[in-house]
XYZ file of C-alpha atoms in Angstrom:
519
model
C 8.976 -0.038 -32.997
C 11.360 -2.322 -31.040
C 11.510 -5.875 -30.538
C 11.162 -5.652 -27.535
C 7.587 -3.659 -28.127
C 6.789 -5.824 -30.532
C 6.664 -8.899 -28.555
C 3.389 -10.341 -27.154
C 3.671 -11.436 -23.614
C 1.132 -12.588 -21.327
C 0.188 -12.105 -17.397
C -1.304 -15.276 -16.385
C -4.537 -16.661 -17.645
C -6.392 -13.035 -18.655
C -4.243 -10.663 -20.254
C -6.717 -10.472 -23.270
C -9.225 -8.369 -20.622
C -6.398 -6.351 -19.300
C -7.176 -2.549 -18.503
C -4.679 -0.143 -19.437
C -4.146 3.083 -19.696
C -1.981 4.463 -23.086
C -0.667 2.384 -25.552
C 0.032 -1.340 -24.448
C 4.153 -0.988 -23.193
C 3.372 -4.408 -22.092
C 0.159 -6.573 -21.418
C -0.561 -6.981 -18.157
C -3.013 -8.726 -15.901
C -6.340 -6.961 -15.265
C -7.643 -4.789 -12.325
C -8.300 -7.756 -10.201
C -8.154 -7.264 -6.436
C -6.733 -10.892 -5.198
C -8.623 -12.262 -2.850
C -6.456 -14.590 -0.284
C -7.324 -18.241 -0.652
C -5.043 -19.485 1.601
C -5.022 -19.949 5.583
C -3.242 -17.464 7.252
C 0.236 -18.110 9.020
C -0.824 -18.126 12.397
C 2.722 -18.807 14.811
C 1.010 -17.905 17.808
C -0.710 -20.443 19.896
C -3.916 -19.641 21.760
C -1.673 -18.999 24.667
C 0.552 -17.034 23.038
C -2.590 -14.496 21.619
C -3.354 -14.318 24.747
C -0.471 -13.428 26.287
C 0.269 -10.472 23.607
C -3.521 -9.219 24.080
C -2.733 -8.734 28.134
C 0.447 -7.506 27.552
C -0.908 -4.648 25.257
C -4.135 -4.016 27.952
C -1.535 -3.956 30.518
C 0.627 -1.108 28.758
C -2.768 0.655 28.562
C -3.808 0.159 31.768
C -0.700 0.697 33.528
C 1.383 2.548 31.980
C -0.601 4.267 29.881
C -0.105 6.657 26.302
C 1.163 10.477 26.144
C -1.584 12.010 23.775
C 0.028 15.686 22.998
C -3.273 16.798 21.412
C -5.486 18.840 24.012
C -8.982 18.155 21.976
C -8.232 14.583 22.113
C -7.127 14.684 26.011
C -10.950 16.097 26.929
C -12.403 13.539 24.348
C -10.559 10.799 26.220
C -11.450 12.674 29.941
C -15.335 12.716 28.765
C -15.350 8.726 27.892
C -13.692 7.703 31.112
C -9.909 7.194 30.690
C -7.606 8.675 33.275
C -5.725 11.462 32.494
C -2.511 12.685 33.761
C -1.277 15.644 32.427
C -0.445 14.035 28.539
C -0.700 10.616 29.495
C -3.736 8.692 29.351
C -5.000 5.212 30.562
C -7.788 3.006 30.210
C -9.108 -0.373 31.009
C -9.814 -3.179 28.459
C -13.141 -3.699 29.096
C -13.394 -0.087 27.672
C -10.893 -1.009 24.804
C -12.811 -3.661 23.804
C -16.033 -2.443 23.941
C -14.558 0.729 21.645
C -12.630 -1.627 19.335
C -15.985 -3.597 18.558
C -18.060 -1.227 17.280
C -15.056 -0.699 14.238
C -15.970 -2.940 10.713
C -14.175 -5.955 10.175
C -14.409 -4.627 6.642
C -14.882 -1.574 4.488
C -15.050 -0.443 1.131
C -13.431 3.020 -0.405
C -14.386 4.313 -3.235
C -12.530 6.918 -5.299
C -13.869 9.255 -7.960
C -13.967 5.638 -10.047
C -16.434 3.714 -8.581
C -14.605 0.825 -11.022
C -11.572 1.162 -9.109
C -13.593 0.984 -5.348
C -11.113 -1.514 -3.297
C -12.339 -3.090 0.126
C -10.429 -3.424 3.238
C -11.248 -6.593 5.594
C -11.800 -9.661 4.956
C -9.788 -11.897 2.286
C -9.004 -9.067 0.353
C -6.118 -8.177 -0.603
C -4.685 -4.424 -2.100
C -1.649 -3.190 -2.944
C -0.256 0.390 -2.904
C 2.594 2.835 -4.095
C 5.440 3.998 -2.643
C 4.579 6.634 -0.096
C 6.630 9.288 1.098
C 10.247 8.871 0.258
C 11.816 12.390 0.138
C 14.403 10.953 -2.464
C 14.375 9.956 -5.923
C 16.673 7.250 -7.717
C 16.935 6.031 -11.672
C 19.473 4.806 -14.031
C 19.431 7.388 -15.747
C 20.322 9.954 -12.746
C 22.574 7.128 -11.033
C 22.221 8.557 -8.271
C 20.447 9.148 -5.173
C 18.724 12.886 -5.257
C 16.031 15.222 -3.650
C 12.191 14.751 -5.347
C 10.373 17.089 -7.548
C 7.232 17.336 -8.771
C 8.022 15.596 -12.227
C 9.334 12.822 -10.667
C 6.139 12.491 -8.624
C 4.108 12.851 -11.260
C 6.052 9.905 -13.058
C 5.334 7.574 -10.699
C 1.796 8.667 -9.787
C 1.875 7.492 -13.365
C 3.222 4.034 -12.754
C 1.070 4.022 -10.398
C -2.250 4.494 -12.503
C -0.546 2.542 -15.141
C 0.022 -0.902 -13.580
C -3.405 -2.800 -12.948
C -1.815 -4.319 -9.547
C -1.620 -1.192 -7.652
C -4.908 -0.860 -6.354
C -4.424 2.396 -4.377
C -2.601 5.238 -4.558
C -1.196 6.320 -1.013
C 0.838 9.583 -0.044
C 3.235 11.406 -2.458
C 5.199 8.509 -4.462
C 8.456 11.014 -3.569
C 8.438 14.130 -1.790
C 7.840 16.902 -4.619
C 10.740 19.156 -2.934
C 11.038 21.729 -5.363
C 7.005 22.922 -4.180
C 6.624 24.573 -1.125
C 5.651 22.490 1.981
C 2.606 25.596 2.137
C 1.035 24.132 -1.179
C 2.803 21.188 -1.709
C -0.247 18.907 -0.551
C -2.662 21.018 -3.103
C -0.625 20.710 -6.292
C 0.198 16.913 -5.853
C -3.200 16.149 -4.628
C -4.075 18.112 -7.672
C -1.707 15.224 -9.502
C -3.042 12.328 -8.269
C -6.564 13.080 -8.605
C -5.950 13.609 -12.424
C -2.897 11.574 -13.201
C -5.158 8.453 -11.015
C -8.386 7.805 -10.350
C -7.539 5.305 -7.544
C -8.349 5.883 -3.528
C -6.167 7.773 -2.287
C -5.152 9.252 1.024
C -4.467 12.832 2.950
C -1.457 13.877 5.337
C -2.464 14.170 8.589
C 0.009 17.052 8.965
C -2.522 20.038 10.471
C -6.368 20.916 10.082
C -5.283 22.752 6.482
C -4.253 20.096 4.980
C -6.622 17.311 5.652
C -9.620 19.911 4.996
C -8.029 20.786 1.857
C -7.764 17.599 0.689
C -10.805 15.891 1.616
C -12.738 19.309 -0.046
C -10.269 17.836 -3.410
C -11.113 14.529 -3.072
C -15.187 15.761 -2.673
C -14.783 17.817 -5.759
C -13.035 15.143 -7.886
C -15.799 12.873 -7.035
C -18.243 15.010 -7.408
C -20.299 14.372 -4.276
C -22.225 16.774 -1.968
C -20.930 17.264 1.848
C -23.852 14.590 2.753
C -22.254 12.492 0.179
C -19.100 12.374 0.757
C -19.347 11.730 4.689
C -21.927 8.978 4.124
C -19.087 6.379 2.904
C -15.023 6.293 2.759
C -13.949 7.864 -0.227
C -10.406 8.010 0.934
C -8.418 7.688 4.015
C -5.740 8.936 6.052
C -2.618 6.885 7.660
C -1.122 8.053 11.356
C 2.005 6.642 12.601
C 2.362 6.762 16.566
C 5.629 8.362 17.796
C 7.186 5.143 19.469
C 7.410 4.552 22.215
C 4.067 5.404 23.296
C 3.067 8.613 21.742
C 0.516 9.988 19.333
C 1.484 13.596 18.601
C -0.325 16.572 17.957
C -1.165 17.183 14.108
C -1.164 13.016 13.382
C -4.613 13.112 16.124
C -5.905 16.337 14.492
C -6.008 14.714 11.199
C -7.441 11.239 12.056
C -10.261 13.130 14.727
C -11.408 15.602 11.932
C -11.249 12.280 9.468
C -12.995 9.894 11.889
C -15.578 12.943 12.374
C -16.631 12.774 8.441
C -16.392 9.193 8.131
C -13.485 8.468 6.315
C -10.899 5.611 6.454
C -8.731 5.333 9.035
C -5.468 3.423 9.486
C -2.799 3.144 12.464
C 0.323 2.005 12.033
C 3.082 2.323 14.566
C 6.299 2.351 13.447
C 8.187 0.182 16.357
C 11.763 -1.243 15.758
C 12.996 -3.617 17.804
C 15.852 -2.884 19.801
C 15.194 1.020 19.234
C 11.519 1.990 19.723
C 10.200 -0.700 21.300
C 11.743 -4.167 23.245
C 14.357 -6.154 21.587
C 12.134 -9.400 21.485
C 9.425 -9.880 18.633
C 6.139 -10.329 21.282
C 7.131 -7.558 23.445
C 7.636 -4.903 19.941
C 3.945 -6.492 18.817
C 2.675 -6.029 22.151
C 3.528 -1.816 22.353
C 2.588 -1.803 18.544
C -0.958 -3.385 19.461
C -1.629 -0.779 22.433
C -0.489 2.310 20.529
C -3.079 1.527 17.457
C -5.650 0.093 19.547
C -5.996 3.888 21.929
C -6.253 5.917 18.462
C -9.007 3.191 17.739
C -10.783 3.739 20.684
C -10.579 7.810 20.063
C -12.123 7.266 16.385
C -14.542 4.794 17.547
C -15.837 6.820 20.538
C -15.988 10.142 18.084
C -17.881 8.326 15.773
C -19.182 4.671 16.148
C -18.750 2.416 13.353
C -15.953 4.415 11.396
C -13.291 2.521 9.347
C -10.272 1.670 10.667
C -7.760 -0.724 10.137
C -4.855 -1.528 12.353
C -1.240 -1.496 10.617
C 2.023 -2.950 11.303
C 5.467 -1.616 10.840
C 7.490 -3.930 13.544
C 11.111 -5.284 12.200
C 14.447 -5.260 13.762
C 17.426 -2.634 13.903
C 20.839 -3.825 13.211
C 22.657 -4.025 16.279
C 26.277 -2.872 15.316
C 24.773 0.187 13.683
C 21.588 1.054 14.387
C 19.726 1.345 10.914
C 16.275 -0.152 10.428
C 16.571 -3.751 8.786
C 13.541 -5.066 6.617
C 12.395 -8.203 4.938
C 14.375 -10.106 7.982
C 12.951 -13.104 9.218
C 12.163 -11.265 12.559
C 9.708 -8.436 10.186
C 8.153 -11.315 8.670
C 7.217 -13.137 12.022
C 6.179 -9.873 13.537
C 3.698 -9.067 10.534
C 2.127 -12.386 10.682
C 2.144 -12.130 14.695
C 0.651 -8.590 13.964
C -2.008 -10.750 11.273
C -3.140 -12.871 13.788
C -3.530 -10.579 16.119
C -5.616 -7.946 14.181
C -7.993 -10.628 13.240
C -8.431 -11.664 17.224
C -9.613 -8.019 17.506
C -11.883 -7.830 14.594
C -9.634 -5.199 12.391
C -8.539 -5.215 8.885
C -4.854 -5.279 8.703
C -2.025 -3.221 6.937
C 1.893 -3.886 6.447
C 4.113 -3.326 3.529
C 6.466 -3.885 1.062
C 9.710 -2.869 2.093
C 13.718 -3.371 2.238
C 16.773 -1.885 2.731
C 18.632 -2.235 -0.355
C 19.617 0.975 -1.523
C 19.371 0.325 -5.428
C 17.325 -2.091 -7.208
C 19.299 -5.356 -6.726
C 19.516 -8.800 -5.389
C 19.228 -7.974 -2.127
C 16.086 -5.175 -2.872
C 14.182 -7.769 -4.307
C 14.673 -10.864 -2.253
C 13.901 -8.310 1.159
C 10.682 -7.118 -0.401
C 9.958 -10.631 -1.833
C 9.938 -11.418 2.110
C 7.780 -8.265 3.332
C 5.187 -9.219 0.524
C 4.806 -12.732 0.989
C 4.760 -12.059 4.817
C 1.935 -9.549 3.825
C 0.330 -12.542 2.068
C 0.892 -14.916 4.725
C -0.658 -12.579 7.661
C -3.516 -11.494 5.960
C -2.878 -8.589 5.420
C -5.742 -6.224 3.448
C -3.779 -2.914 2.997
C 0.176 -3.529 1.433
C 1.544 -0.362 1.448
C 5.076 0.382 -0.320
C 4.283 -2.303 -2.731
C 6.400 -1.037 -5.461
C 9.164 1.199 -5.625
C 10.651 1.510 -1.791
C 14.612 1.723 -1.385
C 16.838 2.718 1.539
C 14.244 1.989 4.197
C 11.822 4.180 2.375
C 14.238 7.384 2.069
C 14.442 6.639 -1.908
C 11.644 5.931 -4.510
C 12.726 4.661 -7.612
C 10.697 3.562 -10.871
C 12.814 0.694 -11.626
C 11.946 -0.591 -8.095
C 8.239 -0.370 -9.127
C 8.805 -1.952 -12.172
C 10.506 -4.798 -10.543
C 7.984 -4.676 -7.401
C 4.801 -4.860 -10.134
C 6.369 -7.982 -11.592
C 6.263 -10.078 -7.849
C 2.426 -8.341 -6.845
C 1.160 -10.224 -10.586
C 2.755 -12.892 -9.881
C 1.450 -12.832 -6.144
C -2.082 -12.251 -7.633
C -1.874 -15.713 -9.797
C -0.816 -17.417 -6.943
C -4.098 -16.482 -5.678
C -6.319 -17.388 -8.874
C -7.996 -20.567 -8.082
C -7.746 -22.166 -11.530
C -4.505 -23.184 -10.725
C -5.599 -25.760 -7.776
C -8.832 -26.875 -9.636
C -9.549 -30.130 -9.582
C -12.517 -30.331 -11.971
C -12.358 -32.986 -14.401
C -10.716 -31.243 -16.880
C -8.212 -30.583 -14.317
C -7.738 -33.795 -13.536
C -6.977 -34.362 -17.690
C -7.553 -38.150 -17.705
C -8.492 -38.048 -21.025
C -5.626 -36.648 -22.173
C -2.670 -38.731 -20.218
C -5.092 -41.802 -22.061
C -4.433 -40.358 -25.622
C -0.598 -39.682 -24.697
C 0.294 -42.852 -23.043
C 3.391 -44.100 -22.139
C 5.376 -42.262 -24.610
C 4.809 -39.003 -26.373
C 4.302 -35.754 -25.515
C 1.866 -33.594 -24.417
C 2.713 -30.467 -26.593
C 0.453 -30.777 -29.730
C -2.563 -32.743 -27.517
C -6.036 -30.645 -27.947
C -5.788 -30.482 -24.247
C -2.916 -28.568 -24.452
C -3.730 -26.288 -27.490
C -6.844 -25.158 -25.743
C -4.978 -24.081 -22.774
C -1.737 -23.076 -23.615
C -2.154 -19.399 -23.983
C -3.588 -19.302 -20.427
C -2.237 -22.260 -18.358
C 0.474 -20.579 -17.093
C 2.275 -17.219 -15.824
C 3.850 -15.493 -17.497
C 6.192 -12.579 -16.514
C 6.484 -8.844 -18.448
C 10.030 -8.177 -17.143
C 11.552 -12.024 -16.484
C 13.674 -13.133 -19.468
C 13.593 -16.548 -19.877
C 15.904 -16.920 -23.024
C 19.118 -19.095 -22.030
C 22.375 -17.306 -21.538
C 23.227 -17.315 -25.487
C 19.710 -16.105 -26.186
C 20.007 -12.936 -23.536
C 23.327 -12.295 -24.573
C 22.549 -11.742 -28.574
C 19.374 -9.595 -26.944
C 22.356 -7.450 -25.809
C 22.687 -9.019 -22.134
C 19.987 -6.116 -20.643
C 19.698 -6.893 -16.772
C 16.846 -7.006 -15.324
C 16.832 -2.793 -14.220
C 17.498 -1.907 -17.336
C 14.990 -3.865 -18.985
C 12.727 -2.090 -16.347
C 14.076 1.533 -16.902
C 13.423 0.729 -20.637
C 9.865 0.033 -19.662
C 9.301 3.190 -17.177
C 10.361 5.057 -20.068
C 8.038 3.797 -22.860
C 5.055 3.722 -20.256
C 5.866 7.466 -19.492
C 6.008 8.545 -22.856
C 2.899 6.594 -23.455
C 0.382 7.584 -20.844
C -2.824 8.596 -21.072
C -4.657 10.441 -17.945
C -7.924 9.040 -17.123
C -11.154 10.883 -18.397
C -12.212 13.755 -15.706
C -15.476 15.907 -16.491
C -14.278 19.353 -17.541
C -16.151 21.395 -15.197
C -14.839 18.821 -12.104
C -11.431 19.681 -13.236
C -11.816 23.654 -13.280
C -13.606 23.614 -9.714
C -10.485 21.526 -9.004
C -8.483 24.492 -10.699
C -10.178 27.232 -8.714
C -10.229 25.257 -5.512
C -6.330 25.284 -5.462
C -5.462 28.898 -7.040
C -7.677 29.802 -4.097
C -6.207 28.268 -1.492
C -3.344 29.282 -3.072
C -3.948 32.564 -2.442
C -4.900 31.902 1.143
C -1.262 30.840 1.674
C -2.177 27.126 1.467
C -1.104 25.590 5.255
C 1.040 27.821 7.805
C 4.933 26.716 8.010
C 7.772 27.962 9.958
C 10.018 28.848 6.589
């Protein structure tokens, strides 16, 4: 065994409880939710809520939302809204009258009720990458098109790494798998590579109903069961500006209808999709989540959902999304106050632009996360392992990403701001006095393996030190890691006869033809 596996290194104040799954590549902080201590960053004032809450009624009294889903066009007729043609309208007192009846907070629970996270509140969860259709690692160098080994990898990262708390669509698009059964082998994946909540595609009535029967089976719950409580969820985005297409309102109708979670998030860039200034993007962002609320709520009172933002900034001179800017992080903690105004959990995410895992990666998603923190946010998605504005997923990233969400989740562990009077360690200046140290003090000895972070990927040896290590930047030193932890892993326990049904579920649908496609 290596050095480097050798060595015993710590995440914050208790590592020695940490859950794992395979043989310890590093030791890690436990499965610990955070839960946000701090105030919010609220930049609006009274006035200014105000303001953005009109202007969103206003788009959705006025001008009004193209639904291009016929079911949810009658729905929308029945409750009162006026329809024309595609587009629909409604009044706020209607809105908010819907909007009410949604949680401020709900909990989903996966086939490990261990592993249940809740949504609302001061909680705070962080998820995988979702969706990139590319794939990047040192060892490839390059950028290139998914598989399903390389989704499996990370679904193992994901399961791996105690500060991922849900697993949310495919890490990278599995390309090499049919888009007919492409949902049914990688849900197949990540119900027995994870046992964390995870969410279904709402890309046509096969598969949602597929995967909701998976997630069911995995569980092992009856019908009555399963739509008694969220055991998963589903995330729509809106088709800026002011859209919700056709299969994205199938999915979250036939989800709100069995109770599951539901989350909008509307992807509006600045400049592009939706007005150049920050208040006017929120504003559009607030009134296309808030009608697919409405919809969910008046299908089924009470569901869970939770309103998501996804507002940043193009680059003028070319036209590509930015992220991390100071502009995203305003907007999510606009979007934060906002959400809470209306009652609704929140989600945003971890994101950037970088197109490998370097300086600038980091110090963007650094931004997106700690804006995430700062909003109060319940729901980070893309917590570890987005590149490229989510077109690449790369382990390295989620590595690198898993080292800032521990670090994020000390921050949040009230020890450190205790002012007990142990804290306060009178004693203990007393018996050091004016000179001394404070190194070999009992104070210190008790505490020392706890009192502070500290990081599994950071090197902290000077420039001499690193160098006679063999000078291994920080991606390596991650790559190094992905690779041990990969090699390593261990699947968590499934009952045999849950993963046959599993098994016979998808070599059935299988042989249905899985979901219709054009190719």
């Amino acid at each position: 065994m290596s050095e480097r596996n050798k060595r015993r290194t710590r995440g914050g104040g208790r590592a020695g409880a940490a859950e794992r799954r395979g043989s310890a590549v590093i030791e890690q902080m436990p499965w610990n939710p955070p839960k946000m201590i701090d105030p919010p960053v609220e930049p609006l004032s009274p006035e200014g809520v105000e303001a953005i809450h009109d202007g969103a009624m206003r788009i959705l009294e006025e001008i009004g939302i193209e639904f291009l889903n016929p079911e949810a066009l009658e729905i929308l007729r029945e409750a009162g809204c006026t329809i024309d043609g595609e587009n629909v309208r409604m009044g706020r007192e209607f809105v908010m009258e819907m909007v009410a009846k949604a949680p401020s907070e709900f909990t989903i629970t996966p086939r490990n009720p261990d592993r249940a996270i809740t949504i609302g509140g001061n909680n705070l969860n962080f998820g995988n990458v979702s969706s990139p259709p590319n794939y990047w690692d040192m060892s490839i160098g390059t950028k290139v098109a998914g598989t399903r080994e390389m989704c499996q990898n990370l679904l193992k990262l994901t399961q791996y790494f105690n500060c991922i708390h849900f697993a949310g669509g495919y890490p990278v698009e599995p390309v090499d798998i049919h888009a007919s059964v492409r949902h049914l082998d990688v849900l197949f994946d990540k119900l027995t590579l994870t046992d964390k909540a995870m969410h279904a595609y709402s890309l046509g009535k096969e598969r949602v109903e597929d995967v909701m029967e998976m997630v069911r089976i995995a569980g092992g719950h009856s019908h009555e069961d399963f739509d008694a409580s969220p055991k998963m969820y589903t995330n729509i985005n809106s088709t800026s500006p002011l859209k919700h297409d056709f299969p994205m309102m199938d999915g979250w109708m036939r989800m709100a209808r069995r109770g599951q979670g539901l989350v909008v998030t509307p992807f509006t860039l600045a400049g592009a999709m939706a007005p150049v200034t920050m208040a006017g993007a929120v504003a559009q962002s607030l009134a296309e989540g808030l009608c697919a609320i409405v919809l969910a709520q008046y299908i089924n009172p009470g569901v869970a959902c939770a309103i998501g933002t996804f507002t940043s900034n193009v680059d003028m001179k070319s036209g590509a999304p930015a992220f991390g800017t100071p502009e995203y992080m305003r907007a999510t903690q606009m979007t934060g106050q906002m959400a809470r105004f209306y009652g609704l959990p929140l989600r945003s995410s971890g994101v950037c632009a970088a197109n490998v895992p370097d300086g600038q990666a980091m110090w963007e998603t650094s931004n997106s996360l700690w804006a995430a923190v700062q909003s109060g946010t319940n729901m980070v998605y893309h917590a570890a392992g987005w590149l490229e504005g989510g077109l690449i997923a790369s382990p390295e990233k989620f590595i690198m990403d898993c080292e800032i969400l521990q670090q994020i989740q000390r921050y949040m562990d009230p020890a450190i701001t205790a002012t007990g009077v142990d804290e306060i360690a009178l004693d203990a200046i007393k018996s050091v006095g004016n000179d001394g140290h404070f190194f070999g003090i009992q104070h210190t000895q008790d505490r020392y393996t706890t009192a502070f972070y500290q990081p599994f990927l950071s090197d902290w040896k000077n420039y001499e030190g690193w160098e006679v290590a063999g000078g291994i930047w920080t991606p390596e030193r991650a790559h190094l890691m992905f690779k041990e932890i990969i090699a390593n892993f261990e699947a968590p326990p499934m009952d045999a006869s849950i993963r046959e049904e599993l098994e016979a579920f998808v070599a059935k649908r299988k042989e249905e033809g899985g979901a219709p496609t054009d190719f």
